[in-house]
């Protein structure tokens, strides 16, 4: 069996309506790459990635046997297609190519971005109705995390939990105190990357102090020696190549450490991640793929959760089939680009702050410290609205002022009664 052709399709995806406003402001339209791989035996394998692989990488797979790519260390997207082909050729589901099945139902989480408390609450309610029991988001100092948590807890059903991602710091919060404050809420579930990844000793001490699990994603030594120091309760592998994930899974199993995978993509990626999580002994924590954020997909099957779990497919390969019509529609889909916009923040004492947000620099929303403008905290008494270009002279003048000053901070007007 030889690979004869690799189709590369770039698609545009629409956000679900309840997420579209905030996600479009963070990132603008999302584009992804779908691979359709064919063999001389008539089999078809599917894979996907965020961006297309360089042509020289794609060429490495042509005229090879898919089984040459067991434990692929070259491309997660193309490696996924190889495993889909291997499973179909052998007549077995992909998980059997990794080893024994440890679970038939795999825990999965949902994802969103930080926004105002009312939208956060709506998102929790919607995801809970869709069968999710965990929701992850990156904290942003443009919103007060305690206000968000109180709003989310009001609507969350019993058992629904929040996965807080601190994005490795960047604020002036005293993290042990903040972790303790959040732990008081029944909806609080775990804390990801609350400290810089290099601070292993800090993680060890924080883990001893925290009532809830600490999740470590960014490893200073690549998830190797530091794992045996037990700096966290749970570990995360993000977009790891298949061979790397297999090796790390063995390490986590030897250390009896729970872990999870985070591989962003549609149901092709969700299916592959589900198969891997099914066969790795300690892959017991909810994985993330963000599949739930998009309206449509290029495959006919949707791996939807029931009470926070997705069923492991049992048909040969990944268990998903290409919807060619939808692939072509999403290839032709054109969505308007989100232009830079103004973050209009107000503190409870009446002080106002203005920043420019740009989807091409989405990290600013969660790590504004990297712009070296002004210290911020997750617990500031602050709320933020999104100010799009409305064509007014006020907007244009404010935008130009922010461009000159970097960040605009204004005192409470004399007639204000905020204080």
mmCIF file of C-alpha atoms in Angstrom:
data_model
loop_
_atom_site.group_PDB
_atom_site.id
_atom_site.type_symbol
_atom_site.label_atom_id
_atom_site.label_comp_id
_atom_site.label_asym_id
_atom_site.label_seq_id
_atom_site.Cartn_x
_atom_site.Cartn_y
_atom_site.Cartn_z
ATOM 1 C CA UNK A 1 0.000 0.000 0.000
ATOM 2 C CA UNK A 2 1.378 3.384 -1.035
ATOM 3 C CA UNK A 3 0.170 6.949 -0.609
ATOM 4 C CA UNK A 4 -0.533 8.340 -4.064
ATOM 5 C CA UNK A 5 -2.127 11.725 -3.379
ATOM 6 C CA UNK A 6 -2.570 14.282 -0.594
ATOM 7 C CA UNK A 7 -5.274 16.891 -1.064
ATOM 8 C CA UNK A 8 -4.748 20.084 0.928
ATOM 9 C CA UNK A 9 -7.866 22.157 1.573
ATOM 10 C CA UNK A 10 -7.933 25.466 3.455
ATOM 11 C CA UNK A 11 -11.309 26.186 5.015
ATOM 12 C CA UNK A 12 -12.971 28.978 6.988
ATOM 13 C CA UNK A 13 -15.175 28.164 9.965
ATOM 14 C CA UNK A 14 -18.152 29.965 11.469
ATOM 15 C CA UNK A 15 -18.419 30.311 15.234
ATOM 16 C CA UNK A 16 -21.491 29.124 17.087
ATOM 17 C CA UNK A 17 -23.886 32.056 17.548
ATOM 18 C CA UNK A 18 -23.559 32.219 21.331
ATOM 19 C CA UNK A 19 -19.760 32.564 21.012
ATOM 20 C CA UNK A 20 -19.405 34.538 17.792
ATOM 21 C CA UNK A 21 -19.266 38.045 19.274
ATOM 22 C CA UNK A 22 -16.450 37.464 21.754
ATOM 23 C CA UNK A 23 -14.447 34.929 19.706
ATOM 24 C CA UNK A 24 -14.501 37.078 16.597
ATOM 25 C CA UNK A 25 -13.225 40.042 18.620
ATOM 26 C CA UNK A 26 -10.385 37.936 19.979
ATOM 27 C CA UNK A 27 -9.357 36.104 16.818
ATOM 28 C CA UNK A 28 -11.378 37.119 13.787
ATOM 29 C CA UNK A 29 -12.470 34.360 11.358
ATOM 30 C CA UNK A 30 -10.793 30.997 11.984
ATOM 31 C CA UNK A 31 -9.106 29.147 9.134
ATOM 32 C CA UNK A 32 -7.949 25.559 9.187
ATOM 33 C CA UNK A 33 -6.391 23.005 6.832
ATOM 34 C CA UNK A 34 -7.930 19.622 5.988
ATOM 35 C CA UNK A 35 -5.904 16.784 4.445
ATOM 36 C CA UNK A 36 -7.486 14.055 2.328
ATOM 37 C CA UNK A 37 -4.914 11.303 1.734
ATOM 38 C CA UNK A 38 -5.405 8.539 -0.819
ATOM 39 C CA UNK A 39 -3.622 5.238 -1.377
ATOM 40 C CA UNK A 40 -3.206 2.945 -4.362
ATOM 41 C CA UNK A 41 -5.601 0.513 -2.677
ATOM 42 C CA UNK A 42 -8.476 3.016 -2.758
ATOM 43 C CA UNK A 43 -8.435 3.968 0.914
ATOM 44 C CA UNK A 44 -8.952 7.556 2.051
ATOM 45 C CA UNK A 45 -7.538 9.017 5.279
ATOM 46 C CA UNK A 46 -8.398 12.320 6.949
ATOM 47 C CA UNK A 47 -6.308 14.744 8.963
ATOM 48 C CA UNK A 48 -6.290 18.434 9.808
ATOM 49 C CA UNK A 49 -4.124 21.208 11.219
ATOM 50 C CA UNK A 50 -4.255 24.912 11.964
ATOM 51 C CA UNK A 51 -2.030 25.874 9.064
ATOM 52 C CA UNK A 52 -0.969 23.915 5.993
ATOM 53 C CA UNK A 53 2.251 22.012 6.365
ATOM 54 C CA UNK A 54 5.100 23.173 4.111
ATOM 55 C CA UNK A 55 5.197 21.339 0.788
ATOM 56 C CA UNK A 56 8.481 19.615 1.647
ATOM 57 C CA UNK A 57 6.818 18.078 4.710
ATOM 58 C CA UNK A 58 3.806 16.919 2.686
ATOM 59 C CA UNK A 59 6.101 15.410 0.081
ATOM 60 C CA UNK A 60 7.706 13.165 2.711
ATOM 61 C CA UNK A 61 4.473 11.168 2.971
ATOM 62 C CA UNK A 62 3.876 10.601 -0.747
ATOM 63 C CA UNK A 63 4.902 7.142 -2.059
ATOM 64 C CA UNK A 64 5.271 5.787 1.478
ATOM 65 C CA UNK A 65 3.226 3.162 3.306
ATOM 66 C CA UNK A 66 1.007 4.629 6.080
ATOM 67 C CA UNK A 67 2.497 2.038 8.455
ATOM 68 C CA UNK A 68 5.865 3.754 7.973
ATOM 69 C CA UNK A 69 4.409 6.513 10.155
ATOM 70 C CA UNK A 70 3.594 4.605 13.339
ATOM 71 C CA UNK A 71 4.547 6.978 16.145
ATOM 72 C CA UNK A 72 4.714 9.895 13.679
ATOM 73 C CA UNK A 73 7.029 12.673 14.882
ATOM 74 C CA UNK A 74 6.703 14.891 11.802
ATOM 75 C CA UNK A 75 3.140 16.228 11.593
ATOM 76 C CA UNK A 76 0.180 15.814 13.911
ATOM 77 C CA UNK A 77 -2.304 16.584 11.123
ATOM 78 C CA UNK A 78 -0.794 14.285 8.513
ATOM 79 C CA UNK A 79 0.019 11.710 11.184
ATOM 80 C CA UNK A 80 -3.695 11.643 12.021
ATOM 81 C CA UNK A 81 -4.447 10.782 8.382
ATOM 82 C CA UNK A 82 -1.826 8.018 8.513
ATOM 83 C CA UNK A 83 -3.504 6.441 11.536
ATOM 84 C CA UNK A 84 -6.898 6.735 9.862
ATOM 85 C CA UNK A 85 -5.468 4.810 6.889
ATOM 86 C CA UNK A 86 -3.734 2.237 9.088
ATOM 87 C CA UNK A 87 -6.919 1.542 10.995
ATOM 88 C CA UNK A 88 -8.939 1.167 7.816
ATOM 89 C CA UNK A 89 -6.310 -1.096 6.238
ATOM 90 C CA UNK A 90 -6.225 -3.335 9.322
ATOM 91 C CA UNK A 91 -9.975 -3.161 9.849
ATOM 92 C CA UNK A 92 -9.645 -1.862 13.419
ATOM 93 C CA UNK A 93 -10.384 1.400 15.256
ATOM 94 C CA UNK A 94 -7.361 3.653 15.712
ATOM 95 C CA UNK A 95 -7.081 3.114 19.463
ATOM 96 C CA UNK A 96 -6.055 -0.504 18.848
ATOM 97 C CA UNK A 97 -2.935 0.789 17.083
ATOM 98 C CA UNK A 98 -1.799 2.294 20.400
ATOM 99 C CA UNK A 99 -2.477 -0.674 22.677
ATOM 100 C CA UNK A 100 -5.116 -1.906 25.062
ATOM 101 C CA UNK A 101 -8.267 0.165 25.523
ATOM 102 C CA UNK A 102 -8.482 1.598 29.047
ATOM 103 C CA UNK A 103 -11.829 3.335 28.662
ATOM 104 C CA UNK A 104 -14.777 3.322 26.248
ATOM 105 C CA UNK A 105 -15.950 6.798 27.228
ATOM 106 C CA UNK A 106 -13.434 9.651 27.312
ATOM 107 C CA UNK A 107 -13.884 12.907 29.282
ATOM 108 C CA UNK A 108 -14.008 16.047 27.121
ATOM 109 C CA UNK A 109 -14.196 19.727 28.040
ATOM 110 C CA UNK A 110 -15.446 22.836 26.253
ATOM 111 C CA UNK A 111 -13.704 26.170 25.782
ATOM 112 C CA UNK A 112 -14.359 29.893 25.514
ATOM 113 C CA UNK A 113 -12.626 33.240 26.011
ATOM 114 C CA UNK A 114 -12.840 35.665 28.906
ATOM 115 C CA UNK A 115 -15.558 38.269 28.463
ATOM 116 C CA UNK A 116 -18.108 40.119 30.613
ATOM 117 C CA UNK A 117 -19.790 38.109 33.390
ATOM 118 C CA UNK A 118 -23.223 37.990 31.739
ATOM 119 C CA UNK A 119 -21.807 36.444 28.557
ATOM 120 C CA UNK A 120 -19.744 34.008 30.620
ATOM 121 C CA UNK A 121 -22.915 32.907 32.399
ATOM 122 C CA UNK A 122 -24.784 32.456 29.101
ATOM 123 C CA UNK A 123 -21.910 30.353 27.782
ATOM 124 C CA UNK A 124 -21.939 28.077 30.827
ATOM 125 C CA UNK A 125 -25.683 27.571 30.557
ATOM 126 C CA UNK A 126 -25.463 26.764 26.830
ATOM 127 C CA UNK A 127 -22.540 24.361 27.146
ATOM 128 C CA UNK A 128 -24.167 22.578 30.073
ATOM 129 C CA UNK A 129 -27.280 22.069 27.942
ATOM 130 C CA UNK A 130 -25.037 20.597 25.218
ATOM 131 C CA UNK A 131 -23.717 17.890 27.533
ATOM 132 C CA UNK A 132 -20.473 19.410 28.844
ATOM 133 C CA UNK A 133 -19.450 19.394 32.502
ATOM 134 C CA UNK A 134 -16.101 21.259 32.248
ATOM 135 C CA UNK A 135 -15.418 24.655 30.659
ATOM 136 C CA UNK A 136 -11.948 26.111 30.202
ATOM 137 C CA UNK A 137 -11.049 29.734 29.599
ATOM 138 C CA UNK A 138 -7.972 31.942 29.815
ATOM 139 C CA UNK A 139 -8.332 34.578 32.493
ATOM 140 C CA UNK A 140 -8.038 38.180 31.300
ATOM 141 C CA UNK A 141 -7.234 41.155 33.545
ATOM 142 C CA UNK A 142 -9.792 43.186 31.595
ATOM 143 C CA UNK A 143 -12.504 41.404 33.606
ATOM 144 C CA UNK A 144 -12.753 40.586 37.301
ATOM 145 C CA UNK A 145 -12.466 36.813 37.669
ATOM 146 C CA UNK A 146 -14.476 36.747 40.902
ATOM 147 C CA UNK A 147 -17.360 38.610 39.243
ATOM 148 C CA UNK A 148 -17.228 36.138 36.357
ATOM 149 C CA UNK A 149 -17.194 33.148 38.694
ATOM 150 C CA UNK A 150 -20.172 34.379 40.706
ATOM 151 C CA UNK A 151 -22.173 34.919 37.507
ATOM 152 C CA UNK A 152 -21.256 31.490 36.136
ATOM 153 C CA UNK A 153 -22.020 29.727 39.398
ATOM 154 C CA UNK A 154 -25.519 31.221 39.440
ATOM 155 C CA UNK A 155 -26.505 29.346 36.262
ATOM 156 C CA UNK A 156 -24.257 26.258 36.428
ATOM 157 C CA UNK A 157 -25.919 22.918 37.183
ATOM 158 C CA UNK A 158 -24.549 20.779 39.986
ATOM 159 C CA UNK A 159 -21.277 19.171 38.937
ATOM 160 C CA UNK A 160 -20.325 21.702 36.255
ATOM 161 C CA UNK A 161 -16.737 22.927 36.757
ATOM 162 C CA UNK A 162 -14.497 25.736 35.499
ATOM 163 C CA UNK A 163 -10.962 25.076 34.274
ATOM 164 C CA UNK A 164 -9.107 28.366 34.920
ATOM 165 C CA UNK A 165 -6.088 28.951 32.654
ATOM 166 C CA UNK A 166 -3.754 31.611 34.077
ATOM 167 C CA UNK A 167 -1.486 31.631 30.984
ATOM 168 C CA UNK A 168 1.653 31.512 33.163
ATOM 169 C CA UNK A 169 1.102 34.740 35.057
ATOM 170 C CA UNK A 170 1.616 38.302 33.877
ATOM 171 C CA UNK A 171 -0.429 40.063 36.556
ATOM 172 C CA UNK A 172 0.240 41.502 40.006
ATOM 173 C CA UNK A 173 -2.077 39.049 41.777
ATOM 174 C CA UNK A 174 -0.807 37.078 44.753
ATOM 175 C CA UNK A 175 -1.488 33.699 43.175
ATOM 176 C CA UNK A 176 -1.828 31.565 46.350
ATOM 177 C CA UNK A 177 -4.391 34.037 47.679
ATOM 178 C CA UNK A 178 -6.277 34.131 44.358
ATOM 179 C CA UNK A 179 -6.295 30.339 44.035
ATOM 180 C CA UNK A 180 -7.660 30.094 47.568
ATOM 181 C CA UNK A 181 -10.375 32.694 46.875
ATOM 182 C CA UNK A 182 -11.538 30.901 43.729
ATOM 183 C CA UNK A 183 -11.489 27.543 45.499
ATOM 184 C CA UNK A 184 -14.353 28.719 47.718
ATOM 185 C CA UNK A 185 -16.782 28.504 44.790
ATOM 186 C CA UNK A 186 -18.483 25.181 44.056
ATOM 187 C CA UNK A 187 -18.023 25.762 40.308
ATOM 188 C CA UNK A 188 -14.218 26.080 40.570
ATOM 189 C CA UNK A 189 -12.501 22.958 39.220
ATOM 190 C CA UNK A 190 -8.767 23.350 38.537
ATOM 191 C CA UNK A 191 -6.004 25.878 37.849
ATOM 192 C CA UNK A 192 -3.796 25.631 34.765
ATOM 193 C CA UNK A 193 -0.373 27.318 34.553
ATOM 194 C CA UNK A 194 -0.850 29.685 37.507
ATOM 195 C CA UNK A 195 2.931 30.332 37.609
ATOM 196 C CA UNK A 196 5.716 30.640 35.020
ATOM 197 C CA UNK A 197 6.594 27.170 33.739
ATOM 198 C CA UNK A 198 10.187 27.425 34.961
ATOM 199 C CA UNK A 199 9.140 27.896 38.585
ATOM 200 C CA UNK A 200 9.014 24.211 39.487
ATOM 201 C CA UNK A 201 9.640 24.854 43.184
ATOM 202 C CA UNK A 202 6.829 27.393 43.190
ATOM 203 C CA UNK A 203 4.515 24.789 41.670
ATOM 204 C CA UNK A 204 5.483 22.241 44.287
ATOM 205 C CA UNK A 205 4.648 24.699 47.075
ATOM 206 C CA UNK A 206 1.440 25.929 45.410
ATOM 207 C CA UNK A 207 0.240 22.364 44.914
ATOM 208 C CA UNK A 208 0.669 21.740 48.646
ATOM 209 C CA UNK A 209 -1.387 24.851 49.436
ATOM 210 C CA UNK A 210 -4.166 24.503 46.850
ATOM 211 C CA UNK A 211 -7.423 22.740 47.689
ATOM 212 C CA UNK A 212 -8.064 22.103 43.977
ATOM 213 C CA UNK A 213 -5.885 20.427 41.307
ATOM 214 C CA UNK A 214 -3.005 22.280 39.695
ATOM 215 C CA UNK A 215 -2.568 21.603 35.962
ATOM 216 C CA UNK A 216 0.833 22.077 34.302
ATOM 217 C CA UNK A 217 0.905 22.629 30.559
ATOM 218 C CA UNK A 218 4.165 24.422 29.731
ATOM 219 C CA UNK A 219 7.050 22.264 30.870
ATOM 220 C CA UNK A 220 10.568 23.685 31.297
ATOM 221 C CA UNK A 221 12.149 20.312 30.455
ATOM 222 C CA UNK A 222 9.606 19.051 27.948
ATOM 223 C CA UNK A 223 7.605 16.911 30.393
ATOM 224 C CA UNK A 224 10.536 14.724 31.379
ATOM 225 C CA UNK A 225 12.547 14.914 34.597
ATOM 226 C CA UNK A 226 10.420 17.602 36.230
ATOM 227 C CA UNK A 227 7.387 15.291 36.278
ATOM 228 C CA UNK A 228 9.060 13.115 38.923
ATOM 229 C CA UNK A 229 9.295 16.169 41.169
ATOM 230 C CA UNK A 230 5.457 16.174 41.156
ATOM 231 C CA UNK A 231 4.923 19.903 40.628
ATOM 232 C CA UNK A 232 1.301 19.396 39.566
ATOM 233 C CA UNK A 233 -1.700 17.139 40.077
ATOM 234 C CA UNK A 234 -2.490 16.874 36.352
ATOM 235 C CA UNK A 235 -0.427 17.397 33.196
ATOM 236 C CA UNK A 236 -1.407 18.657 29.757
ATOM 237 C CA UNK A 237 0.169 17.963 26.371
ATOM 238 C CA UNK A 238 -0.690 20.598 23.783
ATOM 239 C CA UNK A 239 -0.495 19.700 20.071
ATOM 240 C CA UNK A 240 2.166 17.080 20.754
ATOM 241 C CA UNK A 241 3.278 14.987 17.802
ATOM 242 C CA UNK A 242 1.888 11.445 18.023
ATOM 243 C CA UNK A 243 5.200 9.777 18.880
ATOM 244 C CA UNK A 244 5.948 12.393 21.536
ATOM 245 C CA UNK A 245 2.510 11.898 23.069
ATOM 246 C CA UNK A 246 3.030 8.129 23.214
ATOM 247 C CA UNK A 247 6.329 8.519 25.069
ATOM 248 C CA UNK A 248 4.937 11.086 27.487
ATOM 249 C CA UNK A 249 1.914 8.866 28.109
ATOM 250 C CA UNK A 250 4.297 6.129 29.223
ATOM 251 C CA UNK A 251 6.087 8.544 31.537
ATOM 252 C CA UNK A 252 2.826 9.734 33.091
ATOM 253 C CA UNK A 253 1.676 6.141 33.535
ATOM 254 C CA UNK A 254 4.952 5.181 35.238
ATOM 255 C CA UNK A 255 4.497 8.144 37.577
ATOM 256 C CA UNK A 256 0.769 7.394 38.041
ATOM 257 C CA UNK A 257 0.038 10.977 36.977
ATOM 258 C CA UNK A 258 -3.279 11.915 35.311
ATOM 259 C CA UNK A 259 -2.933 13.892 32.102
ATOM 260 C CA UNK A 260 -4.904 15.270 29.182
ATOM 261 C CA UNK A 261 -4.357 16.178 25.530
ATOM 262 C CA UNK A 262 -5.180 19.539 23.995
ATOM 263 C CA UNK A 263 -5.309 19.316 20.205
ATOM 264 C CA UNK A 264 -7.439 22.023 18.616
ATOM 265 C CA UNK A 265 -9.501 21.049 15.589
ATOM 266 C CA UNK A 266 -12.799 19.747 14.289
ATOM 267 C CA UNK A 267 -14.261 16.275 14.661
ATOM 268 C CA UNK A 268 -11.299 14.742 12.801
ATOM 269 C CA UNK A 269 -9.008 15.966 15.560
ATOM 270 C CA UNK A 270 -11.553 15.194 18.265
ATOM 271 C CA UNK A 271 -11.833 11.611 17.006
ATOM 272 C CA UNK A 272 -8.041 11.140 16.948
ATOM 273 C CA UNK A 273 -7.678 12.599 20.432
ATOM 274 C CA UNK A 274 -10.477 10.376 21.723
ATOM 275 C CA UNK A 275 -8.722 7.263 20.385
ATOM 276 C CA UNK A 276 -5.431 8.273 21.989
ATOM 277 C CA UNK A 277 -7.051 9.123 25.325
ATOM 278 C CA UNK A 278 -8.819 5.744 25.267
ATOM 279 C CA UNK A 279 -5.538 3.823 25.018
ATOM 280 C CA UNK A 280 -3.264 5.805 27.358
ATOM 281 C CA UNK A 281 -3.440 4.398 30.910
ATOM 282 C CA UNK A 282 -3.606 7.661 32.915
ATOM 283 C CA UNK A 283 -5.290 9.912 30.314
ATOM 284 C CA UNK A 284 -8.218 10.400 32.668
ATOM 285 C CA UNK A 285 -8.675 14.189 32.695
ATOM 286 C CA UNK A 286 -10.933 16.015 30.221
ATOM 287 C CA UNK A 287 -9.289 16.784 26.870
ATOM 288 C CA UNK A 288 -9.855 19.879 24.727
ATOM 289 C CA UNK A 289 -10.246 20.259 20.974
ATOM 290 C CA UNK A 290 -12.485 23.387 20.741
ATOM 291 C CA UNK A 291 -14.613 21.534 18.162
ATOM 292 C CA UNK A 292 -17.707 22.773 19.966
ATOM 293 C CA UNK A 293 -16.974 26.417 19.061
ATOM 294 C CA UNK A 294 -17.751 25.960 15.329
ATOM 295 C CA UNK A 295 -21.110 25.569 13.642
ATOM 296 C CA UNK A 296 -20.227 23.093 10.898
ATOM 297 C CA UNK A 297 -17.561 20.550 10.021
ATOM 298 C CA UNK A 298 -16.207 18.651 7.028
ATOM 299 C CA UNK A 299 -17.210 15.214 8.324
ATOM 300 C CA UNK A 300 -20.628 13.616 8.673
ATOM 301 C CA UNK A 301 -20.173 12.434 12.264
ATOM 302 C CA UNK A 302 -20.103 14.644 15.361
ATOM 303 C CA UNK A 303 -18.566 13.382 18.602
ATOM 304 C CA UNK A 304 -20.980 15.069 20.995
ATOM 305 C CA UNK A 305 -20.726 14.556 24.756
ATOM 306 C CA UNK A 306 -23.133 12.992 27.202
ATOM 307 C CA UNK A 307 -22.549 14.144 30.765
ATOM 308 C CA UNK A 308 -19.027 15.249 29.836
ATOM 309 C CA UNK A 309 -17.955 12.065 27.989
ATOM 310 C CA UNK A 310 -17.654 11.097 24.318
ATOM 311 C CA UNK A 311 -17.931 7.513 23.134
ATOM 312 C CA UNK A 312 -14.823 6.001 21.547
ATOM 313 C CA UNK A 313 -15.604 5.136 17.881
ATOM 314 C CA UNK A 314 -15.421 1.419 17.102
ATOM 315 C CA UNK A 315 -15.473 1.467 13.295
ATOM 316 C CA UNK A 316 -12.196 1.065 11.356
ATOM 317 C CA UNK A 317 -9.907 4.089 11.355
ATOM 318 C CA UNK A 318 -10.964 7.304 13.073
ATOM 319 C CA UNK A 319 -14.662 6.607 12.662
ATOM 320 C CA UNK A 320 -15.473 9.773 10.695
ATOM 321 C CA UNK A 321 -16.256 10.185 6.978
ATOM 322 C CA UNK A 322 -15.736 13.145 4.675
ATOM 323 C CA UNK A 323 -18.640 15.387 3.704
ATOM 324 C CA UNK A 324 -17.339 16.635 0.373
ATOM 325 C CA UNK A 325 -20.160 19.143 -0.136
ATOM 326 C CA UNK A 326 -19.520 20.791 3.210
ATOM 327 C CA UNK A 327 -15.769 20.792 2.552
ATOM 328 C CA UNK A 328 -16.309 22.699 -0.665
ATOM 329 C CA UNK A 329 -18.725 25.136 0.997
ATOM 330 C CA UNK A 330 -16.272 25.935 3.772
ATOM 331 C CA UNK A 331 -13.451 26.344 1.246
ATOM 332 C CA UNK A 332 -15.508 29.002 -0.554
ATOM 333 C CA UNK A 333 -16.812 30.671 2.607
ATOM 334 C CA UNK A 334 -15.734 34.302 3.006
ATOM 335 C CA UNK A 335 -16.273 36.010 6.349
ATOM 336 C CA UNK A 336 -15.597 39.675 7.152
ATOM 337 C CA UNK A 337 -12.325 40.357 8.916
ATOM 338 C CA UNK A 338 -12.488 41.803 12.419
ATOM 339 C CA UNK A 339 -10.650 45.144 12.428
ATOM 340 C CA UNK A 340 -8.712 46.383 15.469
ATOM 341 C CA UNK A 341 -11.089 47.755 18.077
ATOM 342 C CA UNK A 342 -11.102 49.575 21.415
ATOM 343 C CA UNK A 343 -11.241 47.900 24.810
ATOM 344 C CA UNK A 344 -13.275 50.338 26.890
ATOM 345 C CA UNK A 345 -12.755 49.524 30.571
ATOM 346 C CA UNK A 346 -14.146 51.161 33.684
ATOM 347 C CA UNK A 347 -13.115 50.718 37.302
ATOM 348 C CA UNK A 348 -15.710 50.936 40.049
ATOM 349 C CA UNK A 349 -14.214 54.214 41.297
ATOM 350 C CA UNK A 350 -15.057 55.758 37.919
ATOM 351 C CA UNK A 351 -11.585 55.623 36.356
ATOM 352 C CA UNK A 352 -11.687 54.766 32.671
ATOM 353 C CA UNK A 353 -9.076 52.924 30.620
ATOM 354 C CA UNK A 354 -8.795 52.502 26.856
ATOM 355 C CA UNK A 355 -6.659 49.988 24.944
ATOM 356 C CA UNK A 356 -6.503 48.816 21.334
ATOM 357 C CA UNK A 357 -7.230 45.139 20.729
ATOM 358 C CA UNK A 358 -6.181 43.493 17.478
ATOM 359 C CA UNK A 359 -7.170 39.925 16.443
ATOM 360 C CA UNK A 360 -3.714 39.598 14.886
ATOM 361 C CA UNK A 361 -2.297 39.939 18.405
ATOM 362 C CA UNK A 362 -4.891 38.036 20.443
ATOM 363 C CA UNK A 363 -2.379 37.262 23.224
ATOM 364 C CA UNK A 364 -2.830 40.882 24.353
ATOM 365 C CA UNK A 365 -6.268 40.004 25.725
ATOM 366 C CA UNK A 366 -4.820 37.568 28.265
ATOM 367 C CA UNK A 367 -1.218 38.798 28.608
ATOM 368 C CA UNK A 368 -1.293 42.604 28.187
ATOM 369 C CA UNK A 369 1.848 42.745 30.336
ATOM 370 C CA UNK A 370 3.863 41.733 27.272
ATOM 371 C CA UNK A 371 3.126 45.167 25.799
ATOM 372 C CA UNK A 372 4.727 46.784 28.872
ATOM 373 C CA UNK A 373 2.024 49.404 29.263
ATOM 374 C CA UNK A 374 0.466 49.155 32.725
ATOM 375 C CA UNK A 375 0.387 46.574 35.579
ATOM 376 C CA UNK A 376 -2.944 44.761 35.911
ATOM 377 C CA UNK A 377 -4.678 42.183 38.130
ATOM 378 C CA UNK A 378 -7.326 39.514 37.635
ATOM 379 C CA UNK A 379 -9.090 40.803 40.751
ATOM 380 C CA UNK A 380 -9.271 44.498 39.869
ATOM 381 C CA UNK A 381 -12.763 46.034 40.252
ATOM 382 C CA UNK A 382 -13.037 46.415 36.480
ATOM 383 C CA UNK A 383 -15.499 45.750 33.675
ATOM 384 C CA UNK A 384 -14.932 46.057 29.934
ATOM 385 C CA UNK A 385 -17.013 46.635 26.818
ATOM 386 C CA UNK A 386 -15.989 46.221 23.175
ATOM 387 C CA UNK A 387 -16.046 49.437 21.149
ATOM 388 C CA UNK A 388 -16.038 48.775 17.403
ATOM 389 C CA UNK A 389 -15.431 51.512 14.861
ATOM 390 C CA UNK A 390 -18.804 53.240 14.674
ATOM 391 C CA UNK A 391 -17.647 55.934 12.255
ATOM 392 C CA UNK A 392 -17.830 58.708 14.816
ATOM 393 C CA UNK A 393 -15.195 61.361 15.356
ATOM 394 C CA UNK A 394 -15.084 60.320 19.032
ATOM 395 C CA UNK A 395 -14.010 56.802 18.084
ATOM 396 C CA UNK A 396 -11.401 58.026 15.622
ATOM 397 C CA UNK A 397 -9.979 60.568 18.083
ATOM 398 C CA UNK A 398 -9.815 57.998 20.896
ATOM 399 C CA UNK A 399 -8.206 55.372 18.662
ATOM 400 C CA UNK A 400 -5.529 57.832 17.508
ATOM 401 C CA UNK A 401 -4.850 58.893 21.090
ATOM 402 C CA UNK A 402 -4.336 55.276 22.184
ATOM 403 C CA UNK A 403 -1.962 54.764 19.262
ATOM 404 C CA UNK A 404 0.108 57.719 20.515
ATOM 405 C CA UNK A 405 0.011 56.918 24.236
ATOM 406 C CA UNK A 406 -0.163 53.119 24.236
ATOM 407 C CA UNK A 407 -2.897 53.069 26.884
ATOM 408 C CA UNK A 408 -5.251 55.873 27.971
ATOM 409 C CA UNK A 409 -6.186 56.271 31.624
ATOM 410 C CA UNK A 410 -8.692 58.961 32.668
ATOM 411 C CA UNK A 411 -9.826 60.048 36.131
ATOM 412 C CA UNK A 412 -13.441 59.919 37.206
ATOM 413 C CA UNK A 413 -15.226 63.073 35.979
ATOM 414 C CA UNK A 414 -16.036 65.633 38.683
ATOM 415 C CA UNK A 415 -19.775 64.987 38.299
ATOM 416 C CA UNK A 416 -19.279 61.246 38.741
ATOM 417 C CA UNK A 417 -20.741 59.670 41.901
ATOM 418 C CA UNK A 418 -18.885 56.375 41.657
ATOM 419 C CA UNK A 419 -16.773 56.859 44.730
#
